[in-house]
mmCIF file of C-alpha atoms and ligand atoms in Angstrom:
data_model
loop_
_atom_site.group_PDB
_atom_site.id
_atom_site.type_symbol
_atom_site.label_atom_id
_atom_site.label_comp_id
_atom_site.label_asym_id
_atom_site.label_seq_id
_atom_site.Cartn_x
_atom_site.Cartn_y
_atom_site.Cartn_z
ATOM 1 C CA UNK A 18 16.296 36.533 -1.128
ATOM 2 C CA UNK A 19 16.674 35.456 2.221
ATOM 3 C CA UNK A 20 14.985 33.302 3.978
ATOM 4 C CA UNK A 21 11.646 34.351 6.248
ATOM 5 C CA UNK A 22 11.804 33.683 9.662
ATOM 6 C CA UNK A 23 9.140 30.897 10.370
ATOM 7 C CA UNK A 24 7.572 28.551 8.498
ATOM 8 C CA UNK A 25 4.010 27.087 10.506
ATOM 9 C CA UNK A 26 3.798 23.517 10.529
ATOM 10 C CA UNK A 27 0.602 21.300 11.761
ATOM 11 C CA UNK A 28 -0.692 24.773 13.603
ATOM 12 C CA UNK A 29 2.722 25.402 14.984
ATOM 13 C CA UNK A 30 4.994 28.597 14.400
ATOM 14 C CA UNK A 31 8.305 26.850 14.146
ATOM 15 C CA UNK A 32 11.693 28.461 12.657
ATOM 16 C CA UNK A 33 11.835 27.673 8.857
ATOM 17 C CA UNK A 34 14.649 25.070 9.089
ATOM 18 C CA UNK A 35 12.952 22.943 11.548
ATOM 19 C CA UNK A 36 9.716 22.463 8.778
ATOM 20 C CA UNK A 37 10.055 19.150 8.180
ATOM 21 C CA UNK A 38 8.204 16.292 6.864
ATOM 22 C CA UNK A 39 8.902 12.791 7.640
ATOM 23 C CA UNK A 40 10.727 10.563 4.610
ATOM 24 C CA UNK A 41 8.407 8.053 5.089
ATOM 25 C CA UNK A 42 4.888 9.956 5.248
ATOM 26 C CA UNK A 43 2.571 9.432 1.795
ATOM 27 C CA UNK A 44 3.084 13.189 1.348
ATOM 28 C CA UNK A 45 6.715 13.007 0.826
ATOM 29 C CA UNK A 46 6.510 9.718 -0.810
ATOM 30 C CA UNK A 47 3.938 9.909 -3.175
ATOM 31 C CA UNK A 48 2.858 13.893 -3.287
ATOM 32 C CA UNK A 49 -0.286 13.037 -1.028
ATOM 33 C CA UNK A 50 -1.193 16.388 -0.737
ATOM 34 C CA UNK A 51 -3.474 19.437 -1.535
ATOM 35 C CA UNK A 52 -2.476 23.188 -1.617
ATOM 36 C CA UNK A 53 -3.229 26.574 -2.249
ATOM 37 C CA UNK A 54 -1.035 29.527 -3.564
ATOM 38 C CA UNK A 55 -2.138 32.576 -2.626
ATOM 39 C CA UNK A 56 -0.755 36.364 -2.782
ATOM 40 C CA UNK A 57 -0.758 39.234 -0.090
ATOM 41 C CA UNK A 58 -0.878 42.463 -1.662
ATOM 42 C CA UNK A 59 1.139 45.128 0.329
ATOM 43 C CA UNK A 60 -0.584 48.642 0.083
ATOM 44 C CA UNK A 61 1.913 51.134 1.173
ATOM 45 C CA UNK A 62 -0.486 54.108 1.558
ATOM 46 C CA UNK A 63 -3.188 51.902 3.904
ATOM 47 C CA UNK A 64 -0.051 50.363 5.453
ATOM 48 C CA UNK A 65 -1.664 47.005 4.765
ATOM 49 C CA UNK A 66 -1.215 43.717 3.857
ATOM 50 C CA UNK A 67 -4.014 42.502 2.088
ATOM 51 C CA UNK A 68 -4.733 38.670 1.126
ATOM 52 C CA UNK A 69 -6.045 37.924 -2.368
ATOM 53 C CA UNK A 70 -9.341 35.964 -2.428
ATOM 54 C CA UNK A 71 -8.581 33.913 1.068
ATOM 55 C CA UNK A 72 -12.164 32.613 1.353
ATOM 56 C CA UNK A 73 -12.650 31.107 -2.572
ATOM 57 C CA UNK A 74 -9.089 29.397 -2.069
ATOM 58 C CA UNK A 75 -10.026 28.208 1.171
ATOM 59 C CA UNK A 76 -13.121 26.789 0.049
ATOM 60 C CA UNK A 77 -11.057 25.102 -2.928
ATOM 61 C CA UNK A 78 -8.273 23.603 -0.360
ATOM 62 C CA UNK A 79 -11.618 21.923 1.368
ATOM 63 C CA UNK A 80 -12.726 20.576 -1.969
ATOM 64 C CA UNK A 81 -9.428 19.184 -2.585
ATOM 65 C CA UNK A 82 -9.419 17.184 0.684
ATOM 66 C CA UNK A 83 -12.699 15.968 0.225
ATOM 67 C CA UNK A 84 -11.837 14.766 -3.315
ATOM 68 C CA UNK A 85 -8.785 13.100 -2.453
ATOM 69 C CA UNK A 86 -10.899 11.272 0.666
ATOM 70 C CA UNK A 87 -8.161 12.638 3.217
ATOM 71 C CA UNK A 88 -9.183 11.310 6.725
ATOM 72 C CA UNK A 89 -9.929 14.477 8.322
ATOM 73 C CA UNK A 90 -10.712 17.878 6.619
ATOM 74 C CA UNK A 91 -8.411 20.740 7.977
ATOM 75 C CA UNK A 92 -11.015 23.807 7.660
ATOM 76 C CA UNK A 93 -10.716 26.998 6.116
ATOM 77 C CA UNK A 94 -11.545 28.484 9.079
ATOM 78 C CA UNK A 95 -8.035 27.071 10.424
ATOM 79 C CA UNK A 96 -5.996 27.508 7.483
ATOM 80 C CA UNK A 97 -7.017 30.983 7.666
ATOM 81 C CA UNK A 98 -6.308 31.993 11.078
ATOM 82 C CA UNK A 99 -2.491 29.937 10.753
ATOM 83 C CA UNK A 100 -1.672 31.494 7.864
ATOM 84 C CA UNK A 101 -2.369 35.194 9.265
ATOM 85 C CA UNK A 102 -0.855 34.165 12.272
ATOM 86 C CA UNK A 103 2.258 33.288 10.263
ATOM 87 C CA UNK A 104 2.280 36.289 8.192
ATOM 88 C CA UNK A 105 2.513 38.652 11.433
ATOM 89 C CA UNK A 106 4.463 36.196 13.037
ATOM 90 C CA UNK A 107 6.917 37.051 10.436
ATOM 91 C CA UNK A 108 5.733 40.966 11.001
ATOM 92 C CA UNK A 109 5.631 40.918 6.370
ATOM 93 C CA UNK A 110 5.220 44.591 5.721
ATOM 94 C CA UNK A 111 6.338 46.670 2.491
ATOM 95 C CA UNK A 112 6.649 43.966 -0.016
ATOM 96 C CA UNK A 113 4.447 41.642 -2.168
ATOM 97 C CA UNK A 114 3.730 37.915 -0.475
ATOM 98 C CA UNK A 115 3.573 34.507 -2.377
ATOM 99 C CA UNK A 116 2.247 31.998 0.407
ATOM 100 C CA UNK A 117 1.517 28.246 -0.181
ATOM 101 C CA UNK A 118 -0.349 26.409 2.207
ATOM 102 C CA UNK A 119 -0.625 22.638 2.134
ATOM 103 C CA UNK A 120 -2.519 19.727 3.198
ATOM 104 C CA UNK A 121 -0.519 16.897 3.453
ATOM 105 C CA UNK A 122 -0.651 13.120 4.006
ATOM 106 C CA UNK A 123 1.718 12.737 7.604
ATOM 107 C CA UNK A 124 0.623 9.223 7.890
ATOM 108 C CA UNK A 125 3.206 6.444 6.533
ATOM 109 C CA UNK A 126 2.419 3.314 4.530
ATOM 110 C CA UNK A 127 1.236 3.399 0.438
ATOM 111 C CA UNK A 128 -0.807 5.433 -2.086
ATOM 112 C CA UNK A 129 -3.392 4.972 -0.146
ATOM 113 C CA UNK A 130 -3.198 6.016 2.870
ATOM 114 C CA UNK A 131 -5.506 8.577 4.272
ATOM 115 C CA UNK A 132 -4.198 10.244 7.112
ATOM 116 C CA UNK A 133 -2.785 11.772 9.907
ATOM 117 C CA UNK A 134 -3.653 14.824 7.746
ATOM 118 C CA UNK A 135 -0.917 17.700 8.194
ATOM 119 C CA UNK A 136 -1.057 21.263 7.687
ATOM 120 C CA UNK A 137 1.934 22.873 6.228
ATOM 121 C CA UNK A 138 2.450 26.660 5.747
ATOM 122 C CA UNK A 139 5.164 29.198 3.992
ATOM 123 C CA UNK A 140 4.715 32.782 3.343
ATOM 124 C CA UNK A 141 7.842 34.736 1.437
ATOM 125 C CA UNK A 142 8.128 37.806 -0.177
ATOM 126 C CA UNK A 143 7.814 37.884 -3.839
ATOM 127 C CA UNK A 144 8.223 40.905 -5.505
ATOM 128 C CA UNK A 145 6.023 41.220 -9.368
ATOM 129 C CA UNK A 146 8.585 39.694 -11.635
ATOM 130 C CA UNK A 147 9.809 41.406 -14.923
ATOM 131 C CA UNK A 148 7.484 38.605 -16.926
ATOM 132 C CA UNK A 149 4.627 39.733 -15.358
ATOM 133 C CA UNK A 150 4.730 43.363 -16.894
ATOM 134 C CA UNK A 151 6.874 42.497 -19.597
ATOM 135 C CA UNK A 152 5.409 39.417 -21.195
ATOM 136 C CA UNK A 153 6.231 35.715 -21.830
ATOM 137 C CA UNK A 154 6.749 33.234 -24.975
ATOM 138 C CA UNK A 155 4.868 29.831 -24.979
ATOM 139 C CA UNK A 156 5.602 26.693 -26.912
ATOM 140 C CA UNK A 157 2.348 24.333 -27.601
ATOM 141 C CA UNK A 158 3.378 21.398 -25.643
ATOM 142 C CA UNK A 159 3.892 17.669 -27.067
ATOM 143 C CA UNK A 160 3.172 16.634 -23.287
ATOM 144 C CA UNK A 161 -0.979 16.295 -23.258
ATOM 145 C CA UNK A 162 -2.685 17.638 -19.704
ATOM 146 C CA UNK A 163 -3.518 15.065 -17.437
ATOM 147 C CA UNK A 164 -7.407 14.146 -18.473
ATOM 148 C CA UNK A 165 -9.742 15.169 -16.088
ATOM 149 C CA UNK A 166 -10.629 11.211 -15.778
ATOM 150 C CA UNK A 167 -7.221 10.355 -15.084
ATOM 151 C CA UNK A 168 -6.023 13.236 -12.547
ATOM 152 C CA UNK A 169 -7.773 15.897 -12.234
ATOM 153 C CA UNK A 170 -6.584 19.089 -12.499
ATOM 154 C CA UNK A 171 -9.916 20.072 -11.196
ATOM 155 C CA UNK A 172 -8.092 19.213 -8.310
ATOM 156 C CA UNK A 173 -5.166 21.076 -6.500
ATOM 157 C CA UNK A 174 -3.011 18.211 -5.600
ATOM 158 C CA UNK A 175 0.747 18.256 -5.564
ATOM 159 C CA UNK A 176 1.177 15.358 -7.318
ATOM 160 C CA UNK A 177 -0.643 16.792 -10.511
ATOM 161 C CA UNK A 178 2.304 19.114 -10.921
ATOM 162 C CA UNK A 179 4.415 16.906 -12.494
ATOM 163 C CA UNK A 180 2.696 17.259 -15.593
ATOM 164 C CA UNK A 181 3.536 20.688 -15.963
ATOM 165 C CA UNK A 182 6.892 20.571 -14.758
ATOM 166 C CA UNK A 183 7.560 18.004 -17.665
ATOM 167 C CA UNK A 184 5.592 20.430 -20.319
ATOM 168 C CA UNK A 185 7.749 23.324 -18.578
ATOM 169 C CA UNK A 186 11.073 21.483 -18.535
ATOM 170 C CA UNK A 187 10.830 20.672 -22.172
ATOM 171 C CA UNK A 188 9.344 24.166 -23.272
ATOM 172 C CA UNK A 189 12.815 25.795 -21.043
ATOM 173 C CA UNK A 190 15.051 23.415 -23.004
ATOM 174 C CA UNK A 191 13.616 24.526 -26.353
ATOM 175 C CA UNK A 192 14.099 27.734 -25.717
ATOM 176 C CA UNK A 193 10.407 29.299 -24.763
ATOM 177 C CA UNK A 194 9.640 31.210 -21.251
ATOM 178 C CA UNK A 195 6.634 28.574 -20.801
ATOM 179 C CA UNK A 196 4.169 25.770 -22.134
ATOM 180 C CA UNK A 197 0.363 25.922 -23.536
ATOM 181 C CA UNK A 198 -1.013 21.903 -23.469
ATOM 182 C CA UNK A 199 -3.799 20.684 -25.289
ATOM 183 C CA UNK A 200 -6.245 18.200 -23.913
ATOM 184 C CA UNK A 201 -6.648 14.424 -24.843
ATOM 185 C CA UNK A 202 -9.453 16.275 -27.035
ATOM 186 C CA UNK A 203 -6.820 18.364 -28.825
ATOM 187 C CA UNK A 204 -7.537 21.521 -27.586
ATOM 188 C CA UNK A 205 -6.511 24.191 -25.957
ATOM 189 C CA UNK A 206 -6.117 23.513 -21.842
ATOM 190 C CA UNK A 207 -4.214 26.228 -20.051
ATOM 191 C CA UNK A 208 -0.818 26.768 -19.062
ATOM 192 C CA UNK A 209 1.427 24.069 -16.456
ATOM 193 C CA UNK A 210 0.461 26.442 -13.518
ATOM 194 C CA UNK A 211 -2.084 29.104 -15.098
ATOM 195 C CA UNK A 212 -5.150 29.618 -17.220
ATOM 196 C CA UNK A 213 -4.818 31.365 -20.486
ATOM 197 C CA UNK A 214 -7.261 33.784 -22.549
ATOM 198 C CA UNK A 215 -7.199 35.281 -25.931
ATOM 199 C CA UNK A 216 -8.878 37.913 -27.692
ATOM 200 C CA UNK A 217 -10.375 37.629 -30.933
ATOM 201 C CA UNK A 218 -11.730 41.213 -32.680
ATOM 202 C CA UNK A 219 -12.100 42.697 -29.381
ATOM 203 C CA UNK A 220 -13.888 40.156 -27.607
ATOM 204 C CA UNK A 221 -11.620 37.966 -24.650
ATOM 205 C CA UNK A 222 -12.219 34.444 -25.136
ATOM 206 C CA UNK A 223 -11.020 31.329 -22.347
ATOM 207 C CA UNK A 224 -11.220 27.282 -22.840
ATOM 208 C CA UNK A 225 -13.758 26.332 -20.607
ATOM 209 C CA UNK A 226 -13.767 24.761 -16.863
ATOM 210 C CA UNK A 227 -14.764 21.424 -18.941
ATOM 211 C CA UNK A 228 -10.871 21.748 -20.715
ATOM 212 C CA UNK A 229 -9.006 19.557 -18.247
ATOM 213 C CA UNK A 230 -7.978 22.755 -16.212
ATOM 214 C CA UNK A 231 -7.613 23.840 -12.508
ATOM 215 C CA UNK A 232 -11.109 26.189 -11.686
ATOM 216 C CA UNK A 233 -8.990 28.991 -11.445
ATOM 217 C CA UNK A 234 -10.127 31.874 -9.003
ATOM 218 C CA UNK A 235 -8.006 34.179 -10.983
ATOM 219 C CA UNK A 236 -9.622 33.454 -14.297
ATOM 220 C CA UNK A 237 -13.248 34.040 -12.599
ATOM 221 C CA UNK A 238 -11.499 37.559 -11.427
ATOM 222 C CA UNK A 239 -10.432 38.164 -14.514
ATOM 223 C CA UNK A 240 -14.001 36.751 -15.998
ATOM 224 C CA UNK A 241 -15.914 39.335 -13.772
ATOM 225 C CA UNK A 242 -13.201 42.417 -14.619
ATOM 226 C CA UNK A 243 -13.569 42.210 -18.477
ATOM 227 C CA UNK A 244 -17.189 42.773 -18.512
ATOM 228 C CA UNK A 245 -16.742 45.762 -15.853
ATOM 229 C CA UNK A 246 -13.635 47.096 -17.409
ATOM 230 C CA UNK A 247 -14.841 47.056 -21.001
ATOM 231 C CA UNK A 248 -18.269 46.033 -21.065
ATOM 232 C CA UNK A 249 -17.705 42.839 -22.636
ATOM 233 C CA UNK A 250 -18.978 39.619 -22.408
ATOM 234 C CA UNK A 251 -16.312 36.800 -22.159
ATOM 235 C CA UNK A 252 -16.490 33.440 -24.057
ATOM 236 C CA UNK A 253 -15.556 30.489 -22.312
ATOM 237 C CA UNK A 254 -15.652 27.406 -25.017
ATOM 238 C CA UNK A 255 -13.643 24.360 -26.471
ATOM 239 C CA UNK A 256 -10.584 26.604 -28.405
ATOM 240 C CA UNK A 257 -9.234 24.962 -31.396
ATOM 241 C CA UNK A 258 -5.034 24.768 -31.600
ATOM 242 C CA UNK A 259 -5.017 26.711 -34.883
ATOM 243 C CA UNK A 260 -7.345 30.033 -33.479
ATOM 244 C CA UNK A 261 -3.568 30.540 -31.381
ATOM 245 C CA UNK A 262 -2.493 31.704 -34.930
ATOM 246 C CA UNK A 263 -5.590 33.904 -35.267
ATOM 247 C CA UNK A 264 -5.449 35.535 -31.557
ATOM 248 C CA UNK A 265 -4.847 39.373 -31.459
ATOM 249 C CA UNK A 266 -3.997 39.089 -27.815
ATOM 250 C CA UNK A 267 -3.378 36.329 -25.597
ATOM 251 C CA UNK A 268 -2.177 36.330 -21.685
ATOM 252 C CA UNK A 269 -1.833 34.034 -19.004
ATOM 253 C CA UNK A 270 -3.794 34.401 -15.424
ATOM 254 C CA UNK A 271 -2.930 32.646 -11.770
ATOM 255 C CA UNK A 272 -2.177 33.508 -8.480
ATOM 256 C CA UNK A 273 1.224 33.437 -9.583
ATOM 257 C CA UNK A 274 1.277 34.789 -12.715
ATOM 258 C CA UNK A 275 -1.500 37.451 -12.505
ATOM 259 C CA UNK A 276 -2.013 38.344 -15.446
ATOM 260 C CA UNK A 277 0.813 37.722 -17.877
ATOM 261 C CA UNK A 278 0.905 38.972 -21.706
ATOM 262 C CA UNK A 279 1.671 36.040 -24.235
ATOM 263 C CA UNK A 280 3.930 37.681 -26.558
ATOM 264 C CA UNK A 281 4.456 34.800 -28.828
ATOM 265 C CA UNK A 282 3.533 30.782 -29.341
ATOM 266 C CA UNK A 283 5.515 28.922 -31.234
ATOM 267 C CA UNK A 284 7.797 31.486 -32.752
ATOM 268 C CA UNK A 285 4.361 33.080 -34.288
ATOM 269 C CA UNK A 286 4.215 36.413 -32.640
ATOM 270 C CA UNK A 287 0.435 37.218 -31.263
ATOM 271 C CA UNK A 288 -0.553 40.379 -32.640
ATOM 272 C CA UNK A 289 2.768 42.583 -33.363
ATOM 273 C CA UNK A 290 4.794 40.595 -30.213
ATOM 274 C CA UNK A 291 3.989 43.123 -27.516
ATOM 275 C CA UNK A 292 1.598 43.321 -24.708
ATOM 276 C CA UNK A 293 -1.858 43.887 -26.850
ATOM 277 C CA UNK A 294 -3.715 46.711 -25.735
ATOM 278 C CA UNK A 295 -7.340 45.230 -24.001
ATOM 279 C CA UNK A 296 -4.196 43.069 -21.888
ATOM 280 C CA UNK A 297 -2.712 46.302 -20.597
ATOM 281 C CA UNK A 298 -5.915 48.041 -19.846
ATOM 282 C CA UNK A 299 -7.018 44.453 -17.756
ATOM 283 C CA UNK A 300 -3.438 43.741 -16.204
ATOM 284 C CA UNK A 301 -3.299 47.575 -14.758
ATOM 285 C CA UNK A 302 -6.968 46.875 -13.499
ATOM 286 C CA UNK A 303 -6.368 43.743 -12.172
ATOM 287 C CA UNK A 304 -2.875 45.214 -10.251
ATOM 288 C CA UNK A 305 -5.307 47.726 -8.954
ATOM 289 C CA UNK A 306 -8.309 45.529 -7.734
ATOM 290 C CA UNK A 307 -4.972 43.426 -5.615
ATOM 291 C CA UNK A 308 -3.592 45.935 -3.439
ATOM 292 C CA UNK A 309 -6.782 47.890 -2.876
ATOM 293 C CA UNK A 310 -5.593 51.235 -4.826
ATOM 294 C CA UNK A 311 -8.772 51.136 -6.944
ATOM 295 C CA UNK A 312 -11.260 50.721 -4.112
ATOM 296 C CA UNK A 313 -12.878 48.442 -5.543
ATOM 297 C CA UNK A 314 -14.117 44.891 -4.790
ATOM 298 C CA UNK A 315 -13.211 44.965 -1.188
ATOM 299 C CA UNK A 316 -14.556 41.788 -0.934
ATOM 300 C CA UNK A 317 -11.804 40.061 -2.684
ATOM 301 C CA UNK A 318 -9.547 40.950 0.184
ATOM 302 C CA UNK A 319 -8.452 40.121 3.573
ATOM 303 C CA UNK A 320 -6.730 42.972 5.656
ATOM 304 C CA UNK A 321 -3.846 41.120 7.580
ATOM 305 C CA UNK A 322 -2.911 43.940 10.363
ATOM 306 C CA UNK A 323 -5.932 46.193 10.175
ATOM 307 C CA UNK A 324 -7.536 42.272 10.732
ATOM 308 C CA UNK A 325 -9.907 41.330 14.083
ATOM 309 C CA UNK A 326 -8.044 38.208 13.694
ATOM 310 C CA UNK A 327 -6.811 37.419 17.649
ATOM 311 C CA UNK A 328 -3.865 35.920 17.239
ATOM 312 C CA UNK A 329 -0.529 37.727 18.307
ATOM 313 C CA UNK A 330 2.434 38.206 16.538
ATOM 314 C CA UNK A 331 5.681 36.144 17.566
ATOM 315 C CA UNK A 332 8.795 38.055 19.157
HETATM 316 C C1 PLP B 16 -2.729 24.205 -13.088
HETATM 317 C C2 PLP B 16 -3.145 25.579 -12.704
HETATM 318 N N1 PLP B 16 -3.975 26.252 -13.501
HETATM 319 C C3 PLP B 16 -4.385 27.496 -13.189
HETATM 320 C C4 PLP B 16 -3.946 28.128 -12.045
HETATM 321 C C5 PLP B 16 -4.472 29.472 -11.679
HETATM 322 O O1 PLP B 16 -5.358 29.290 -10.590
HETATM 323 P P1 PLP B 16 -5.593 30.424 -9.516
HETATM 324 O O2 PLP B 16 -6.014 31.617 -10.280
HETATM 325 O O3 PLP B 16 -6.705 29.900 -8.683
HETATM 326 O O4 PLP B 16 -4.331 30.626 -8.806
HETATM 327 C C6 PLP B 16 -3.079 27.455 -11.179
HETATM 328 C C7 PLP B 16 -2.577 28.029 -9.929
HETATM 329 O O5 PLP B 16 -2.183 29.115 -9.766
HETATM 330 C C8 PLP B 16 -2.663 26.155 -11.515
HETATM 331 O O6 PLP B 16 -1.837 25.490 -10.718
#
């Protein structure tokens, strides 16, 4: 796919090969940075582009300043108005978006250094990938998630991703789509960039936000959607390695992966090794709630073009 246009870099539309960072800055050096992904949802009938849950990853990307003591706090209010200024800027209409926008260290020197804090933008089209619908294969991973008193996955900083890529790298190698970790507790965590459920005799179950995982706004969605869409309550709790084996259903949920059928986890195959039906029912929902085409939950999203936002869109 070819590259977008611009890129928008410390509040500046710029062309995308001229967003650069400087070799020596802690965010190059040592990941010193926070981010957010986030997805625009194009809805061809409202000819709009809307953004998934801007406000709750927004008020995350704050958090994750704060946390990591950055020097200044570049606000959501900001982050906001750049990022739909780079999506029109762009003029992104008729396809799915995947943006990321970042936080980043500018300032040079070690570890810890605090700041010039930089803001760092990309939106690109990102069509729903074949694994989405179709379904994914997980190995348990012998690489343990970070513990929450080590680096938190709590928070969303780019450094933290490193432990997945290792758990993902391995899991590639050994011939599964993707990784499940357990904690330093032994038990279930989530996935190297996504939350995971599973459903036990009808009833959706999800480690809790205690399990050394990121506070995904996905998994509250998806929280939220089971009781509307089939009247159940959700469990969040500790979950043991072994209930994997017992699971009738099991998916993945993230900004990235939406929500994901696991088909099978370690060569066991959940349920009969297709997409189980309370995940179809949920992922069609969920599609739905994204791009507006269920009219529900309007609250959840952020009209780009239809938007009183004043910025202009670049020529
Ligand atoms: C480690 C990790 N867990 C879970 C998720 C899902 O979080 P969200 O639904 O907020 O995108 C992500 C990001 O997508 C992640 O990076």
């Amino acid at each position: 796919m070819a590259s977008p246009k611009y890129a928008s870099l410390d509040g500046e539309i710029v062309a995308w090969n001229d967003a650069r960072v400087h070799i020596a800055s802690a965010g190059f050096k040592f990941g010193t940075g926070v981010f957010e992904g986030l997805r625009g949802y194009w809805n061809a009938d409202a000819k709009e582009m809307y953004l998934f849950r801007m406000a709750e990853h927004m008020k995350r990307l704050e958090f994750s300043q704060r946390f990591m003591r950055f020097d200044e706090i570049i606000t959501a209010e900001t982050v906001t108005e750049k990022t739909i200024e780079l999506v029109q800027a762009n003029s992104f209409k008729g396809e799915n978006l995947h943006i990321m926008t970042t936080a980043y260290v500018s300032g040079m020197g070690g570890p810890g250094v605090c700041g010039p804090v930089g803001l760092a933008i990309t939106v690109q089209e990102r069509p729903r990938s074949d694994r989405v619908i179709g379904g994914v294969t997980a190995q348990v991973s012998s690489w343990m998630r970070v513990p929450d008193n080590a680096m938190p996955m709590r928070v969303k900083c780019n450094a933290n991703y490193n432990n997945g890529r290792l758990a993902t790298v391995q899991a590639v190698a050994d011939g599964y789509d993707t990784a499940i970790f357990l904690n330093s507790r032994g038990k279930v965590s989530e996935g190297p960039g996504m939350c995971f459920f599973m459903v036990r005799d009808g009833v959706p179950i999800t480690p809790s936000v205690t399990s050394d995982i990121l506070e995904s706004i996905t998994r509250e969605t998806v929280l939220e959607m089971i009781e509307e869409v089939f009247g159940v309550k959700p469990v969040e709790r500790d979950v043991d390695r072994s209930e994997l084996m017992a699971a009738d259903e099991a998916f993945f949920c993230g900004t990235a992966w939406e929500v994901t059928p696991v088909l099978g986890i370690d060569r066991v195959n959940i349920g009969d090794g297709a997409i189980g039906p309370m995940t179809k029912r949920l992922q069609d929902a969920f599609f739905a709630v994204c791009d507006g085409s269920s009219g529900t939950h309007a609250e959840w999203r952020l009209p780009i073009y239809g938007t009183a936002a004043t910025v202009k869109a670049a020529e």
